[in-house]
Coordinates of C-alpha atoms and ligand atoms in Angstrom, one line a residue:
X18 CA -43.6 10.0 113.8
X19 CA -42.6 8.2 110.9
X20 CA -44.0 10.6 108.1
X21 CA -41.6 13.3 109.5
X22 CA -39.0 11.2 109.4
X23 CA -40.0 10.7 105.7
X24 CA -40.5 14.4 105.0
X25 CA -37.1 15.4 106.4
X26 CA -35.2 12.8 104.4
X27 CA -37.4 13.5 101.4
X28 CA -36.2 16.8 101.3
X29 CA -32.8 16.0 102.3
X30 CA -33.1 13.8 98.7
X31 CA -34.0 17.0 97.0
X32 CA -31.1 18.7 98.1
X33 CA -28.4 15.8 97.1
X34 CA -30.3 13.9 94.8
X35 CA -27.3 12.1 93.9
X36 CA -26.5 11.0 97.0
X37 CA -27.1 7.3 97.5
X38 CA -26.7 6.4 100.9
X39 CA -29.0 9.3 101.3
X40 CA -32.0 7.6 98.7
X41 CA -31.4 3.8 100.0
X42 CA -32.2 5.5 103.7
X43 CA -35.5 6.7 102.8
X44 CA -36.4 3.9 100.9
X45 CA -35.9 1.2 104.1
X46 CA -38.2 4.2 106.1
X47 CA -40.9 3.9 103.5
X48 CA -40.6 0.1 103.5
X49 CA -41.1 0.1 107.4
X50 CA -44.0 2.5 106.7
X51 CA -45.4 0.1 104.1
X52 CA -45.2 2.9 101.6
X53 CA -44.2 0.6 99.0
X54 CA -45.0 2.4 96.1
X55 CA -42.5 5.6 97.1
X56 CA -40.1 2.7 97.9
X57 CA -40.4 1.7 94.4
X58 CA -39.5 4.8 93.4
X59 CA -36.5 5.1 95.3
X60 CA -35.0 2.2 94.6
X61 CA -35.3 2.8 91.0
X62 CA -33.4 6.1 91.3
X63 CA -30.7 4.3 93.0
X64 CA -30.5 2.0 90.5
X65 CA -30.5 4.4 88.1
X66 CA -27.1 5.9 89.9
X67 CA -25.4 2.7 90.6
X68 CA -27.3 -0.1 88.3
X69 CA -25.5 -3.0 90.1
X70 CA -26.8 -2.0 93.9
X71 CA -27.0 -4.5 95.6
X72 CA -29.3 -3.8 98.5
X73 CA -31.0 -1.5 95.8
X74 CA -32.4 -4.3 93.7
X75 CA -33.1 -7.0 96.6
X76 CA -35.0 -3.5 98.3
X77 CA -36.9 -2.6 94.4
X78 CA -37.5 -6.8 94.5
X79 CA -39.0 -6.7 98.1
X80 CA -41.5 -3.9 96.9
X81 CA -42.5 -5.8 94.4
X82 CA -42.7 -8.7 96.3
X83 CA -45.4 -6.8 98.8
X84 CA -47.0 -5.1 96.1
X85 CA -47.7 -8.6 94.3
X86 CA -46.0 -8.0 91.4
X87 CA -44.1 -11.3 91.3
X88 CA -42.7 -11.5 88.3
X89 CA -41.1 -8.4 88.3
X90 CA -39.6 -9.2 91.3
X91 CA -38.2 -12.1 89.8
X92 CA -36.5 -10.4 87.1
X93 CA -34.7 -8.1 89.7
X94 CA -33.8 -10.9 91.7
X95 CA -32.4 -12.9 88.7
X96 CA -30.1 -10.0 87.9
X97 CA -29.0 -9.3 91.5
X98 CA -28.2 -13.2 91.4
X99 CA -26.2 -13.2 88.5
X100 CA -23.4 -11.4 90.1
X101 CA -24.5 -12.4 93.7
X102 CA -25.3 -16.0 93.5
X103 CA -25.1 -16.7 97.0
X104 CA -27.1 -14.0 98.5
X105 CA -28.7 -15.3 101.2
X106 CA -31.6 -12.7 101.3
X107 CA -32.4 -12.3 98.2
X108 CA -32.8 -16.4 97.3
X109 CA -34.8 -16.6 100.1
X110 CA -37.3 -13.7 99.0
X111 CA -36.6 -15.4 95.3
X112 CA -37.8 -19.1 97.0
X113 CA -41.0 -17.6 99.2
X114 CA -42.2 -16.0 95.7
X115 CA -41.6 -19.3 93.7
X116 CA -43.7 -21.2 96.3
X117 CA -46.4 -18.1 95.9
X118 CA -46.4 -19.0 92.1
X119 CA -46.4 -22.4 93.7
X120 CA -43.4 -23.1 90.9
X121 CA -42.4 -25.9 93.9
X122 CA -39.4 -27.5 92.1
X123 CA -37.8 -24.8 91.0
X124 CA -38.7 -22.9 94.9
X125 CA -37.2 -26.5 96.3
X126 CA -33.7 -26.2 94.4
X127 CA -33.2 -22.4 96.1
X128 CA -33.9 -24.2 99.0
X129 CA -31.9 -27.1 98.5
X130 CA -29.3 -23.9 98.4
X131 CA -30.4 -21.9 101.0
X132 CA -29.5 -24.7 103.3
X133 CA -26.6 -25.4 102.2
X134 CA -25.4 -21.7 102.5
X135 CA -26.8 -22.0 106.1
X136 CA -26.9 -25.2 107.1
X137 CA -29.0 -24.2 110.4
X138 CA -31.3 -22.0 108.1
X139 CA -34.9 -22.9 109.8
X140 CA -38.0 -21.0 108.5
X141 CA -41.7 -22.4 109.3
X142 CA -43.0 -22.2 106.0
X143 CA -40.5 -23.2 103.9
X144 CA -39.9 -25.9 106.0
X145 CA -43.3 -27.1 106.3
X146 CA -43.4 -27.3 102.5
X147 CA -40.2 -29.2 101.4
X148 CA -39.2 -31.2 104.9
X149 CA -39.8 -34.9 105.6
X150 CA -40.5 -35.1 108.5
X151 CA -37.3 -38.1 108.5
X152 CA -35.3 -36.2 106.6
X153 CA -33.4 -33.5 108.1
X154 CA -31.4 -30.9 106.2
X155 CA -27.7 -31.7 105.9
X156 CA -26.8 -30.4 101.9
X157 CA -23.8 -28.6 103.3
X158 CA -21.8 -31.4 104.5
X159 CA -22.0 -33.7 101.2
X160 CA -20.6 -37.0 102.8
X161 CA -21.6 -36.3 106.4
X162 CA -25.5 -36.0 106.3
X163 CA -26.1 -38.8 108.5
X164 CA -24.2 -37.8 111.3
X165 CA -25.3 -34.2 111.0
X166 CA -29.0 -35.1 111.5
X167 CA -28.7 -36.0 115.1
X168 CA -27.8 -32.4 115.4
X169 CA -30.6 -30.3 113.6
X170 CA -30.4 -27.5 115.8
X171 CA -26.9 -25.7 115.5
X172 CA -26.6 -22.7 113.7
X173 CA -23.8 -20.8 111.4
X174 CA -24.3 -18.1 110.0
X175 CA -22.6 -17.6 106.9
X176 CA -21.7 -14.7 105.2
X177 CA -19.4 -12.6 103.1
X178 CA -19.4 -9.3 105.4
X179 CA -20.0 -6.1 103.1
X180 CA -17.6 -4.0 105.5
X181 CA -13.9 -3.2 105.9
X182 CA -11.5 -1.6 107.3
X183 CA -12.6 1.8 106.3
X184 CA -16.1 0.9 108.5
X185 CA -13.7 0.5 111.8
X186 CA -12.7 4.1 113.2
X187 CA -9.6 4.2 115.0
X188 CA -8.0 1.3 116.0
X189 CA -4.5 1.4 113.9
X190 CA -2.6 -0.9 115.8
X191 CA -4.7 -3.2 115.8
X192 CA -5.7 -3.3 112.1
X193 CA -1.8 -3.0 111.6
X194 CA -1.0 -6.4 114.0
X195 CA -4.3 -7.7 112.0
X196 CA -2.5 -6.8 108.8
X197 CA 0.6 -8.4 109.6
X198 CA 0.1 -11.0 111.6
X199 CA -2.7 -12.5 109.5
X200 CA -3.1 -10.7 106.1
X201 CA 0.0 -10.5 105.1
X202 CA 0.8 -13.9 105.7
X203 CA -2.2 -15.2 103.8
X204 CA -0.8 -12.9 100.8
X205 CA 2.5 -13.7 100.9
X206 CA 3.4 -17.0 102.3
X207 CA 6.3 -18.3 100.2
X208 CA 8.1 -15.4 101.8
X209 CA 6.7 -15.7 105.5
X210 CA 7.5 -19.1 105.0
X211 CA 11.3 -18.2 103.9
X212 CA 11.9 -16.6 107.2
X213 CA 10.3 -20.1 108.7
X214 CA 6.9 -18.6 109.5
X215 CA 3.8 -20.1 109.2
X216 CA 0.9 -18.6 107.7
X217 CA -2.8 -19.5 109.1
X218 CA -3.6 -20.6 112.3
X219 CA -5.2 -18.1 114.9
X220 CA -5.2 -15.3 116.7
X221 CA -6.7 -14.0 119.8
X222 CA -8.5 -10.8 120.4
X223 CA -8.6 -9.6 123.8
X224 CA -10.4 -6.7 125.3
X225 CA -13.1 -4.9 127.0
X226 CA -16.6 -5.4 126.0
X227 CA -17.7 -3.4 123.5
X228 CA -14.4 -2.1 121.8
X229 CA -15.1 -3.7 118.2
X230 CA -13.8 -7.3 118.7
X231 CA -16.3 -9.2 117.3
X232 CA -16.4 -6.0 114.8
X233 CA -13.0 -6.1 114.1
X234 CA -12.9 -9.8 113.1
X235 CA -16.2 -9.3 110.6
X236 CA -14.0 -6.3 109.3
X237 CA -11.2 -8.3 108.7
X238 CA -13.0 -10.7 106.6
X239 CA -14.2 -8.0 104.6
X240 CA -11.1 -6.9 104.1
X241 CA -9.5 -10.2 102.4
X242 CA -13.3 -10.4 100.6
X243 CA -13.6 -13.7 102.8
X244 CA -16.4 -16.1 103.8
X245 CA -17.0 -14.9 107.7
X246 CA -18.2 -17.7 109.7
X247 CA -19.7 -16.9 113.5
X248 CA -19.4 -19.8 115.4
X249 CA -20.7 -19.3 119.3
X250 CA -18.7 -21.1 122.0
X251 CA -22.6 -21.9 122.5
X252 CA -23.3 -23.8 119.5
X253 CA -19.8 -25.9 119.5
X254 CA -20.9 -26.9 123.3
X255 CA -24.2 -27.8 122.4
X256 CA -22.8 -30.1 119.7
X257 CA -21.3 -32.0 122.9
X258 CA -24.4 -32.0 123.7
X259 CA -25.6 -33.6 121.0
X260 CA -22.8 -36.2 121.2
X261 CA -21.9 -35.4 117.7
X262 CA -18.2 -34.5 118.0
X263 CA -18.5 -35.1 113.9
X264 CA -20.2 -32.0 113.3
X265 CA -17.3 -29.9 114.8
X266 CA -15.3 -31.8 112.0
X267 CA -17.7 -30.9 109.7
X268 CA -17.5 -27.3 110.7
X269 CA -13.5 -27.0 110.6
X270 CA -14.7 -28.2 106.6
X271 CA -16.8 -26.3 105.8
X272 CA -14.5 -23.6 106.4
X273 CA -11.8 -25.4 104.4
X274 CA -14.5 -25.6 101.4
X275 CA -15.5 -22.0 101.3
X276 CA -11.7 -20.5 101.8
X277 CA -10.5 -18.0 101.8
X278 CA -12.6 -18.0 105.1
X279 CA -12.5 -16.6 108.8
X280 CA -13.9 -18.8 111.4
X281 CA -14.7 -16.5 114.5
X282 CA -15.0 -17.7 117.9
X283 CA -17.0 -15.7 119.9
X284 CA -16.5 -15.7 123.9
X285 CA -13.4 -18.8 123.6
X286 CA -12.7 -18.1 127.1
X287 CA -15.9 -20.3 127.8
X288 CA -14.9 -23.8 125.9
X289 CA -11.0 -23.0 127.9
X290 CA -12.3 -22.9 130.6
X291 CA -14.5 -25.6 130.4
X292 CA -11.6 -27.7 129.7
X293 CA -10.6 -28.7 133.3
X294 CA -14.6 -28.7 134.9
X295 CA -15.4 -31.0 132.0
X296 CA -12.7 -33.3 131.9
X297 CA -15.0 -36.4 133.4
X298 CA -17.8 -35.4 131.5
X299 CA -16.6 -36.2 128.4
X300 CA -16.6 -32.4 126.9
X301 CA -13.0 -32.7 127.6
X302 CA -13.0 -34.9 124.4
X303 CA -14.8 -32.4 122.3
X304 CA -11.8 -29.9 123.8
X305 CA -9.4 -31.8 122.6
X306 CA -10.7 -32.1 118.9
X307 CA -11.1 -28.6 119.3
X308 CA -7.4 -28.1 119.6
X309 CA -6.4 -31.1 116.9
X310 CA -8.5 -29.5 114.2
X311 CA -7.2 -26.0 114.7
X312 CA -3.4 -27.9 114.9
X313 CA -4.7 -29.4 111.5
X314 CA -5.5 -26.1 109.7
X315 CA -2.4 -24.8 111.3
X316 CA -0.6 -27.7 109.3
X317 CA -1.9 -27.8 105.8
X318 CA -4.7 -25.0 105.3
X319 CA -3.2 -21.2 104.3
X320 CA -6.3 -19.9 103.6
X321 CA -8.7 -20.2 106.9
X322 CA -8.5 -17.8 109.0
X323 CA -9.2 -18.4 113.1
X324 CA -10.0 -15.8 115.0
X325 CA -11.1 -16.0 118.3
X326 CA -12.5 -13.4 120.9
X327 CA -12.4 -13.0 124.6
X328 CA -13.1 -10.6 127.8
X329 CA -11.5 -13.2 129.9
X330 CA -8.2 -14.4 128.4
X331 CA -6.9 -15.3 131.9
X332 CA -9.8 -18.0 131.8
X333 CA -8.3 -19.4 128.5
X334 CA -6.4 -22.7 129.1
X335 CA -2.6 -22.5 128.2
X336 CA -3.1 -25.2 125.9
X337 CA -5.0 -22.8 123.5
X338 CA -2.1 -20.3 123.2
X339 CA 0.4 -23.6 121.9
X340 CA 2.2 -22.8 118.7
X341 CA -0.5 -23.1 115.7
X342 CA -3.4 -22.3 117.8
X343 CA -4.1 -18.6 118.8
X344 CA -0.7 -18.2 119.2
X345 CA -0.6 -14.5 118.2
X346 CA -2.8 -12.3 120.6
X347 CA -4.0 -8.8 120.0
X348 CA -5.5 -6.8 122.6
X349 CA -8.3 -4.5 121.4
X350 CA -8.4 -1.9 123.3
X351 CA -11.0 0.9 123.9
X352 CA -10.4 3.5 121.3
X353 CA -8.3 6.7 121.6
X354 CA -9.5 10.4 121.5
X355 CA -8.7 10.1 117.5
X356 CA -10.5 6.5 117.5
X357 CA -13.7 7.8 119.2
X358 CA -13.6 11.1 116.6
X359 CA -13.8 8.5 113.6
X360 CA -16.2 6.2 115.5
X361 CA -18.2 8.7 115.9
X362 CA -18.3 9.9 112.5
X363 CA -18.9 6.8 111.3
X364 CA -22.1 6.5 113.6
X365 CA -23.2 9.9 112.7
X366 CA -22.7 8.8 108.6
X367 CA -26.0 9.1 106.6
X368 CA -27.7 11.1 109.1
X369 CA -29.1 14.5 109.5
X370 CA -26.4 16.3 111.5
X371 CA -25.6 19.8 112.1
X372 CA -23.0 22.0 113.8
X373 CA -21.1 18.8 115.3
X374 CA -17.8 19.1 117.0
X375 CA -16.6 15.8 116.9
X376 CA -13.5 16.5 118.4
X377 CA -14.8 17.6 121.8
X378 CA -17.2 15.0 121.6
X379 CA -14.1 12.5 121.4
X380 CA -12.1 14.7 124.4
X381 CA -15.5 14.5 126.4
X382 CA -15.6 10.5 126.2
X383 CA -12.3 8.9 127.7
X384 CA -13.3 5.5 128.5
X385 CA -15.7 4.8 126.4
X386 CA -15.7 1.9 124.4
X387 CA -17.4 1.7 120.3
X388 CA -20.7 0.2 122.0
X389 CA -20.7 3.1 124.5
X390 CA -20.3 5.4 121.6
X391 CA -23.0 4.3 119.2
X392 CA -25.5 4.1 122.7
X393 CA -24.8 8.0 123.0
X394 CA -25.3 8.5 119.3
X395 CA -28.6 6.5 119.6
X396 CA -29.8 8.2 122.4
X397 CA -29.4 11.6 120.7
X398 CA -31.7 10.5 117.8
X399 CA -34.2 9.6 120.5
X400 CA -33.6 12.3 121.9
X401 CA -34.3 14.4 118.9
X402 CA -37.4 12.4 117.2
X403 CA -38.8 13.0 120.7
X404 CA -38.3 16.8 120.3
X405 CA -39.5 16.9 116.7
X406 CA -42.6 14.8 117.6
X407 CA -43.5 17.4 120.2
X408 CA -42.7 20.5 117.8
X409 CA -43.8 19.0 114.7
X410 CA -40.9 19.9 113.0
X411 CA -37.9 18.1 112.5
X412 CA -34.3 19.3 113.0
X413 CA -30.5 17.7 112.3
X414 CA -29.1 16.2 115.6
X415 CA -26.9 18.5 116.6
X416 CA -23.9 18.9 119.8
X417 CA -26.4 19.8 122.3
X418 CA -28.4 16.1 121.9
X419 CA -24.7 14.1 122.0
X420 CA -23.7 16.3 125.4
X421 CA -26.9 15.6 126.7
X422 CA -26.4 12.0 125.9
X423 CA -23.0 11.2 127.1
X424 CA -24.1 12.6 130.1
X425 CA -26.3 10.0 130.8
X426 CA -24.5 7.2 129.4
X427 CA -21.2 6.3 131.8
X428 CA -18.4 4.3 129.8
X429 CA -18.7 0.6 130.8
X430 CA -15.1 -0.3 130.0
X431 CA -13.5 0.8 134.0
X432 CA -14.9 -2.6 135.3
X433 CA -13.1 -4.4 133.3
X434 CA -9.6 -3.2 133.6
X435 CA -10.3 -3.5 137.3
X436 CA -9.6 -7.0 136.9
X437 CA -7.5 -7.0 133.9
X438 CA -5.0 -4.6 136.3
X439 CA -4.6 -7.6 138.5
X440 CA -3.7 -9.9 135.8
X441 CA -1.6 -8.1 134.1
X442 CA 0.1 -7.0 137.5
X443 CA 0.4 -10.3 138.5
X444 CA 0.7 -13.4 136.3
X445 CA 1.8 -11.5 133.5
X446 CA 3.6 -14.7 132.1
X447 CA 5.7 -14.3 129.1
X448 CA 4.5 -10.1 128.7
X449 CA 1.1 -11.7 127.8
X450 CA -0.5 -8.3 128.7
X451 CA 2.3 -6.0 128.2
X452 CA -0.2 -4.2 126.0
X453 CA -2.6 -3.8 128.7
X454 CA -0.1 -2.5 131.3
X455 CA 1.2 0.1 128.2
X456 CA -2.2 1.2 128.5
X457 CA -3.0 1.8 131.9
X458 CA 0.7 3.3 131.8
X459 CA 1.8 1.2 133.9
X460 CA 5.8 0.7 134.1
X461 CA 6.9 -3.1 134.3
Ligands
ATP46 N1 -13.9 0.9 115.9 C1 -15.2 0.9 115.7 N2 -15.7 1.6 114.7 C2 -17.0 1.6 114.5 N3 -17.9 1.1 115.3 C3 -17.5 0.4 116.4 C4 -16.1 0.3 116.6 N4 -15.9 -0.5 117.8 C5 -17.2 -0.8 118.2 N5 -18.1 -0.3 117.3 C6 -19.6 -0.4 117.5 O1 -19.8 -1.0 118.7 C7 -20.5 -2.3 118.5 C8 -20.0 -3.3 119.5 O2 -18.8 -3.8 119.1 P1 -18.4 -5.3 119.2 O3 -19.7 -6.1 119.3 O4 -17.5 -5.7 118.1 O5 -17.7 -5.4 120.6 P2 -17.0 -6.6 121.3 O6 -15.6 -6.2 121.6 O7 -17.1 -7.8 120.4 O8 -17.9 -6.7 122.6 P3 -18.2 -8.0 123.5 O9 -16.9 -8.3 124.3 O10 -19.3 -7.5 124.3 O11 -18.6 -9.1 122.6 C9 -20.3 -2.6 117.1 O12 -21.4 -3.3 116.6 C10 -20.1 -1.3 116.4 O13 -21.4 -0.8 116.1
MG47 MG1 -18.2 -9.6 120.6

C-alpha cells in the first residue's frame, strides 16, 4: 500500500519541487517504510530550500541515526540545537546516539536535560543506564527534589507548540475574546492596569467535545511563542494521591520559571467537582492550594497564562470563577458554515485533493464539531487508499469520498447542548451562558 503512497507523492514532488510541506510528507512515508536512504534524500532537498528546518534536520538526523552513520547525525543535531536548544526530540535521539558511542558523560548531561525539560520523561533504556535505583529524577525543581521523589510518576509535558492562530479555522470570536482578554493584557499591562485591570489569571473555555478547546489553548500559546504546559486534572489528583501537595507548588513554578507560559487544565470540571465529595478526604486540601496558587499568579505573575477547559462548566464549583481565578469564560462553540470551510481546508492541507467544494462540504455539516470534521476527512483517505489498493492506481481524494464520509459520520456535538439547554435555561446565574442561549437562538 505504502509504495503507492510513495509513488503518488514522488510525483507530486516532481511537479512542485519547491514545495516543502510537499517534500517533508514523503520523507516521514519513506521513514515509516524504512526507506531511509530516499529519506535522506528528501530531507536534504528540504534543507536545501529552508536550511534552518527544523523537522528537516531532526528527520535527515533520524536517517542517519538508522542508517548508523552517527556522527553525521550528530553534526545535524548540533546545528538544529544551536538555535533549538531545548528540543525535546532531537536531544533525546542526540542522548540514545551518545550512549551508542557509549560517550556516557556527555549522553548523561542531555539527560540530566532531558528531565529537566520533562520532568516525568521515563524511557527504559536511558533510565536503566543513568538511574540509581535511590535516586529518582527531580532536576526540574532545583530546591524541591526531595519532596518531588515521592511522586515519580506524574507527567508534564512541556513544550513550545509550533502552531497558531492561522492553524485554527474559524472560530473569530473566540480568538478575538482570546486576544483580548488574555493577549492583550499580557502585551500591554501598564495600560490594562490604568483602567484598574489586571492582567494574568485564567480563563475558562467551555464547550462541546471536540470544538478545538484543548486546540485552541495549544494555539494560543503559539501565538504569544509561549511554553505550553498540559496539565490533566488526572495528574494534579494523583499528586493527592501521592500526598505531595508540594509538587502542585512546584508545578505553579515551574510555570513561573519558564514564562511567558500557559498552564492548561484539561477537563477542570473534575477537581470542582471533587471539591465538595472530597472535603473529608483530605483532597479538599489539595483544592484549596489549587485555588491559592492560581490567586498567587493572579497577584504578582503577568506572564503565566491559565487556561482551563471544560464540557461541564455547571460541575465547576463557584469558587473557581472568584475574581483572579477563571474569571473570564469563553465558550467555544462548534464552528460556523465559514469555520467548518477553513477547518476543512486546513485538514485537507498537504494532501492530494482534487475537484473539492469546500463550501457545500461546510453547508452539508451543521453540527459538526473540528473532531467530527477531521473523522470525515480521515475516513475519505481510507476510503480512497482502499480504492487505490484495489485499482492499483492512486487518485486525489476528491468530493465524492468527503460526501460518502459525512454520511456515515453523525455530528456528536447535539448531545451535549441537550444538557447545556437546561442550564443555560435554567440557572443561568449572572448571563454565565448567554453565549450558549445566543447560539441555540434562544431569546432570554
Ligand atoms: N478550529 C479548528 N481548526 C482546525 N482543527 C480543529 C479545530 N477545532 C478542532 N480541530 C481538530 O479537532 C481535534 C479535536 O479538538 P480538541 O481536542 O481541541 O477538542 P476539545 O474541545 O478539546 O475536545 P474535548 O472536550 O473532547 O477535550 C483537534 O485536534 C483538531 O485536529
Ligand atoms: Mg480537549
Amino acid at each position: 500500500m505504502s509504495s503507492e503512497v510513495v509513488k503518488q507523492l514522488q510525483e507530486a514532488v516532481q511537479f512542485s519541487p519547491e514545495n516543502v510541506p510537499l517534500r517533508l510528507h514523503l520523507a516521514q512515508v519513506l521513514m515509516q517504510d524504512y526507506d531511509y536512504v530516499q529519506a535522506e534524500e528528501q530531507y536534504r532537498k528540504v534543507l536545501e530550500l529552508s536550511p534552518d528546518h527544523t523537522a528537516a534536520q531532526l528527520g535527515l538526523a533520524r536517517t542517519f541515526y538508522h542508517q548508523q552513520k552517527y556522527s553525521a547525525a550528530i553534526v545535524v543535531l548540533e546545528q538544529l540545537e544551536h538555535h533549538e536548544p531545548d528540543h525535546f526530540d532531537a536531544l533525546l535521539l542526540h542522548c540514545r546516539i551518545l550512549v551508542k558511542e557509549n560517550s556516557l558523560r556527555a549522553a548523561r548531561d542531555i539527560y540530566q536535560h532531558l528531565l529537566q525539560l520533562n520532568p516525568g520523561f521515563r524511557d527504559e533504556a536511558l533510565d536503566a543506564q543513568f538511574r540509581l535505583p535511590q535516586q529518582q529524577p527531580s532536576a526540574t525543581f532545583e530546591e524541591e527534589d526531595d519532596e518531588l521523589s515521592e511522586d515519580p510518576d506524574k507527567v508534564f509535558t512541556l513544550e513550545k507548540p509550533d502552531m497558531n492562530f492561522s492553524d485554527v479555522g474559524g472560530m473569530e470570536r473566540e480568538k478575538q475574546e482570546i486576544d483580548l482578554k488574555i493577549i492583550k493584557p499580557l502585551q500591554f499591562p501598564d495600560l490594562y492596569k490604568a483602567y484598574g485591570k489586571k492582567a494574568g489569571g485564567g480563563i475558562l473555555l467551555y464547550g462541546p467535545p471536540g470544538c478545538g478547546k484543548t486546540y485552541l489553548a495549544k494555539a494560543t500559546a503559539g501565538q504569544i511563542q509561549a511554553e505550553f504546559i498540559n496539565v490533566g486534572i488526572h495528574d494534579v489528583l494523583d499528586m493527592w494521591i501521592g500526598n505531595s501537595e508540594k509538587n502542585l507548588h512546584a508545578l505553579f513554578e515551574l510555570a513561573r520559571q519558564r514564562k511567558p507560559c500557559v498552564l492548561f487544565f484539561d477537563e477542570v470540571d473534575a477537581l470542582g467537582a471533587n471539591r465538595t465529595s472530597m472535603r473529608n478526604s483530605g483532597a479538599s486540601h489539595l483544592i484549596n492550594q489549587f485555588l491559592a496558587e492560581m490567586d498567587g499568579i493572579a497577584a504578582n505573575n503577568e506572564n503565566v497564562l491559565i487556561i482551563g477547559a471544560t464540557n461541564a462548566p455547571w460541575s465547576l464549583d463557584p469558587a473557581f470563577r472568584r475574581p483572579g481565578r477563571f474569571d473570564r469564560i469563553i465558550f467555544v462553540a462548534p464552528p460556523d458554515t465559514d469555520g467548518r470551510e477553513s477547518i476543512l481546508q486546513l485538514q485537507l492541507r498537504n494532501k492530494p485533493v482534487s475537484d473539492v467544494d469546500y463550501k457545500a462540504l461546510a453547508k452539508a455539516t451543521a453540527g459538526y464539531s473540528g473532531a467530527d470534521l477531521k473523522a470525515i476527512v480521515d475516513l475519505a483517505i481510507e476510503d480512497k487508499l482502499l480504492e487505490a489498493l484495489q485499482k492499483g492506481a492512486p487518485q486525489p481524494i476528491s468530493q465524492k469520498e468527503l460526501v460518502k464520509a459525512i454520511k456515515s459520520h453523525k455530528p456528536t456535538t447535539r448531545e451535549w447542548f441537550n444538557t447545556a439547554r437546561n442550564y443555560a435555561l435554567y440557572s443561568n446565574e449572572a448571563g454565565l451562558y448567554d453565549d450558549v442561549l445566543k447560539y441555540l437562538d434562544i431569546k432570554k
